[in-house]
XYZ file of C-alpha atoms in Angstrom:
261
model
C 74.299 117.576 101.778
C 77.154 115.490 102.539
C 80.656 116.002 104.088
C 83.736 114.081 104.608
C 86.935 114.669 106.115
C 89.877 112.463 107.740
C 92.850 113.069 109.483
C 95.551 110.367 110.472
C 98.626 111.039 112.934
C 100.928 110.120 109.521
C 101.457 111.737 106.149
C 98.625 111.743 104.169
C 98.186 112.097 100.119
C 94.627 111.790 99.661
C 92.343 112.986 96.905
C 89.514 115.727 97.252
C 87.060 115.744 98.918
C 89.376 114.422 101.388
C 91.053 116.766 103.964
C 94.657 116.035 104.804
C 97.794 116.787 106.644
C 101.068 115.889 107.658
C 101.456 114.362 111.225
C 103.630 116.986 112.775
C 102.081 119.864 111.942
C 99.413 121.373 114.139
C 96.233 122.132 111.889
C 93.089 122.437 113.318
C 89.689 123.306 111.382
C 86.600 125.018 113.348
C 83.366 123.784 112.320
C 81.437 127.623 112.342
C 78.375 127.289 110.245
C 75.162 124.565 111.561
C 74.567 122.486 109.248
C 70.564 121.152 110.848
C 69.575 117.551 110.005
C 66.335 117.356 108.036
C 63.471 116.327 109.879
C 63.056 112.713 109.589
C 67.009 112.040 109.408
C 68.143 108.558 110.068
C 69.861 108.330 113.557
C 72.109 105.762 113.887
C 73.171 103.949 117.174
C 76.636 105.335 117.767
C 77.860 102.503 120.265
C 76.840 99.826 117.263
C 78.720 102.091 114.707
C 81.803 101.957 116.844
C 81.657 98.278 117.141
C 81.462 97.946 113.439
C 84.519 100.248 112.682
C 86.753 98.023 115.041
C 84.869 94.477 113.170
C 85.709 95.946 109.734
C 89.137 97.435 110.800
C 89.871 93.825 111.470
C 88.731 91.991 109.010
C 91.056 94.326 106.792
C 94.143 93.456 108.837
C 93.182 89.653 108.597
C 92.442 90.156 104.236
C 96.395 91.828 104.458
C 98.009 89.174 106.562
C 98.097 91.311 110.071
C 96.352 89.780 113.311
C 93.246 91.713 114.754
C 93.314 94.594 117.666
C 91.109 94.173 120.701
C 89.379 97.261 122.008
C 91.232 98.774 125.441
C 89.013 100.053 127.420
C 92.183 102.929 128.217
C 92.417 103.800 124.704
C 88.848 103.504 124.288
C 88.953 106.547 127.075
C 90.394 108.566 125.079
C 89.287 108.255 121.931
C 85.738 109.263 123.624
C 86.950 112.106 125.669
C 88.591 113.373 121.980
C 85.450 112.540 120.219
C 83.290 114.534 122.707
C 85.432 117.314 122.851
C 85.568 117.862 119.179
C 81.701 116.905 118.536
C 81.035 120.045 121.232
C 83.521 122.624 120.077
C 83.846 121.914 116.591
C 87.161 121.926 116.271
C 88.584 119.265 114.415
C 92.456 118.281 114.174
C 94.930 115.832 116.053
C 95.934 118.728 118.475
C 92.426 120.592 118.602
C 92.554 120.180 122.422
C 95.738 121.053 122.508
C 97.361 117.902 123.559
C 98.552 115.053 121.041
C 97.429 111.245 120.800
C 99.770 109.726 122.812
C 99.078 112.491 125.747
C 95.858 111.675 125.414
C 96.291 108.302 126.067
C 98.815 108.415 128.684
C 96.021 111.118 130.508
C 93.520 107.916 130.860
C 96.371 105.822 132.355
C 97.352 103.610 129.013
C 101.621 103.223 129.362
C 102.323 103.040 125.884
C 104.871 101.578 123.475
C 103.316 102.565 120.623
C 100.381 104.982 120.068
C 98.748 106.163 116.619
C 95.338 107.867 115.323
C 93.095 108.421 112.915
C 90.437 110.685 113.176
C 87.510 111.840 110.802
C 83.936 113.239 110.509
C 80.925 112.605 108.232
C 77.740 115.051 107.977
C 74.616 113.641 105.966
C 71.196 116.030 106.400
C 69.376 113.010 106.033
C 71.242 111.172 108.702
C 72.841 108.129 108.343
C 72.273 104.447 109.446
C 74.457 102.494 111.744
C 75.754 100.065 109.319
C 76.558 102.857 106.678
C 77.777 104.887 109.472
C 80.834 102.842 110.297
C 81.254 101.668 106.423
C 82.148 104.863 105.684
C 84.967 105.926 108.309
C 86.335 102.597 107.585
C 86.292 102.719 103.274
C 87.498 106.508 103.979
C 90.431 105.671 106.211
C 91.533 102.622 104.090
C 91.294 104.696 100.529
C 93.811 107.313 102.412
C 97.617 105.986 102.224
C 98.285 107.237 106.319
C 95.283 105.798 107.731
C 95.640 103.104 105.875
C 99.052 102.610 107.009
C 97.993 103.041 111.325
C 94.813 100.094 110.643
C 97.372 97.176 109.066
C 100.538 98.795 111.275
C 101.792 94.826 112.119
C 103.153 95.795 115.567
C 99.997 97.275 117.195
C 97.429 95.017 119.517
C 95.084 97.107 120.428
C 92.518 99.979 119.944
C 89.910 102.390 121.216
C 87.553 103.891 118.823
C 84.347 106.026 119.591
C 81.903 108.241 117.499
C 80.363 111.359 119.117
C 77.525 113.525 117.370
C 76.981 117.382 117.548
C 73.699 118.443 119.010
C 74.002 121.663 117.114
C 75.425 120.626 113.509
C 74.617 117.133 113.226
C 78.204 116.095 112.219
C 79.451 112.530 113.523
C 83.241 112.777 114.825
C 85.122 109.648 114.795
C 88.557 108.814 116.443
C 90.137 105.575 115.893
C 93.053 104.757 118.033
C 95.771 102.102 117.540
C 98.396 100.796 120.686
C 101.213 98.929 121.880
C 101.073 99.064 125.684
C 104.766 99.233 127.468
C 104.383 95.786 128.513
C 105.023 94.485 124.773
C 108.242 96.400 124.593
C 111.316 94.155 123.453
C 113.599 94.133 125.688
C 117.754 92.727 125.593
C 121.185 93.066 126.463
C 124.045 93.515 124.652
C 127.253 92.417 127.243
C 131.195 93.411 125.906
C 133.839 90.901 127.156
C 135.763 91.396 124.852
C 139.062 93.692 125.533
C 138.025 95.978 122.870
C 135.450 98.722 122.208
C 132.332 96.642 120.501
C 129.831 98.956 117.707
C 127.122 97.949 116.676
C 124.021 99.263 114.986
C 120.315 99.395 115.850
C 118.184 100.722 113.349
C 119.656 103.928 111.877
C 121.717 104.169 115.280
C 125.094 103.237 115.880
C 126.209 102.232 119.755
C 129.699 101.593 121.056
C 130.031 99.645 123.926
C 133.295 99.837 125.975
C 135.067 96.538 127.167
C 133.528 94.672 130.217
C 130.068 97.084 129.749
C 126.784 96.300 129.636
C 123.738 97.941 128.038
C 119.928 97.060 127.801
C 117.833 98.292 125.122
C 114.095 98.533 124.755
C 112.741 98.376 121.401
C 108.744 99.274 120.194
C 109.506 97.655 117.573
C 111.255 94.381 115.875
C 114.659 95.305 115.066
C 117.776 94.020 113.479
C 120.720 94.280 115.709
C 123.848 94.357 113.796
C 127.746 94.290 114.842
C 130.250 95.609 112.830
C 133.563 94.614 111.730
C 135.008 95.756 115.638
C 136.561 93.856 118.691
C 138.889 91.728 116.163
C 135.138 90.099 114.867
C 136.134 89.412 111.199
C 133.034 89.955 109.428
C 129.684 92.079 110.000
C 127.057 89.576 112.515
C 123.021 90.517 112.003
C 120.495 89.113 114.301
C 116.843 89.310 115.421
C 116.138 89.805 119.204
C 114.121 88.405 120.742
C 113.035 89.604 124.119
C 115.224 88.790 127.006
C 118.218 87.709 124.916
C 121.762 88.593 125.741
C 124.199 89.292 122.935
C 128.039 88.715 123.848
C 130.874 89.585 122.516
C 133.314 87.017 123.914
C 137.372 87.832 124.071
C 137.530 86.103 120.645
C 135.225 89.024 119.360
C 132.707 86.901 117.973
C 129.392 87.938 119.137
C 127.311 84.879 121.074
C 123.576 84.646 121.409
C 122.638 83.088 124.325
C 119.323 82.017 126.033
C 116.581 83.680 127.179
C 117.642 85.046 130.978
């Protein structure tokens, strides 16, 4: 007998046999009935099997153009404390402790920028090798568009992943975290000289900056930084921070980027 089921902290549109869910919602399934291994079952070396998912997770990114995560040994924390937790109580689900990924993470110290998770389990009664093991969290969370989408994310660095075992069902539960710690954050300042009030957009937010303020923003994320038509500027500017940049706009209302501080 064979089970599979995956869960991913994004929306997920998976076919069947595949369990799914959308990331905000709080779902969490209870493993009831044991499910014994026959005797004889293949048992595979869980530490190996996590070290594959993270070597196949990257050679992924690098086949779609991202750069490769290195294991944290923060994130890597949590992912076991999760893993345990769920192989113990059978309760599966991003929330099944009762806490959320990035909680989780921020519980074994990891300051975070950016924090995602995929999570599945596998049950085989005749066990399963190491190899095959990780081969098949990795081909199920690539087949599923939200898992997919947190293993080539291009703005994550690093991960945690870990694979813990029932004693009493023989199911294999595997979390798979992805990060951005705070350090990476972009950082820059916007500075108004100008004797008007400056706007300007960020994302799908709009900012307006009084004359002779300053404002710093901290970004996850690359962004576009865009000024509109404001502070006698005469057409819309775009630009690309870049961290520690200052963006002024000078009496003229023409926005400046300057140097690095």
């Amino acid at each position: 007998m064979i089970r599979t089921t995956l869960l991913a902290t994004a929306l997920l549109l998976a076919p069947a046999p595949l369990f799914a869910q959308v990331t905000d919602r709080e779902d969490v399934e209870v493993i009831q009935a044991p499910e014994f291994q026959a005797a004889g079952a293949k048992k595979p070396d869980l530490k190996a099997a996590t070290k594959g998912i993270i070597e196949r997770t990257n050679a992924f990114r690098a086949k779609e153009g991202r750069t490769p995560v290195h294991a944290n040994p923060k994130l890597t924390a949590a992912a076991e404390a999760f893993a345990s937790y769920m192989s113990k109580t059978g309760r599966f689900g991003h929330t099944a402790d009762g806490s959320r990924p990035s909680a989780r993470a921020a519980k074994q110290g990891y300051e975070y920028c950016i924090v995602a998770e995929n999570i599945a389990y596998e049950f085989d009664s005749s066990g399963f090798t190491t190899d095959d093991l990780a081969a098949k969290f990795v081909a199920g969370w690539e087949k599923s568009p939200g898992h997919r989408r947190n293993m080539l994310d291009p703005d994550v660095t690093e991960t945690g992943v870990a694979i813990a075992q029932s004693p009493t069902t023989g199911y294999c539960f595997a979390v798979q975290m992805f990060g951005r710690p705070k350090s990476l954050a972009l950082r820059f300042k916007v500075e108004n000289e100008s004797g008007q009030t400056a706007t300007y957009r960020i994302g799908d937010k709009t900012y307006s900056l009084p004359p002779r303020n300053k404002r710093t923003h901290e970004q996850c994320r690359p962004t576009e930084l865009i000024f509109d038509r404001s502070a006698g500027n005469e057409k819309k500017q775009t630009f690309e921070p870049q961290n520690g940049e200052r963006f002024v706009v000078a009496r003229d209302g023409v926005t400046r980027r300057l140097e690095k501080e």
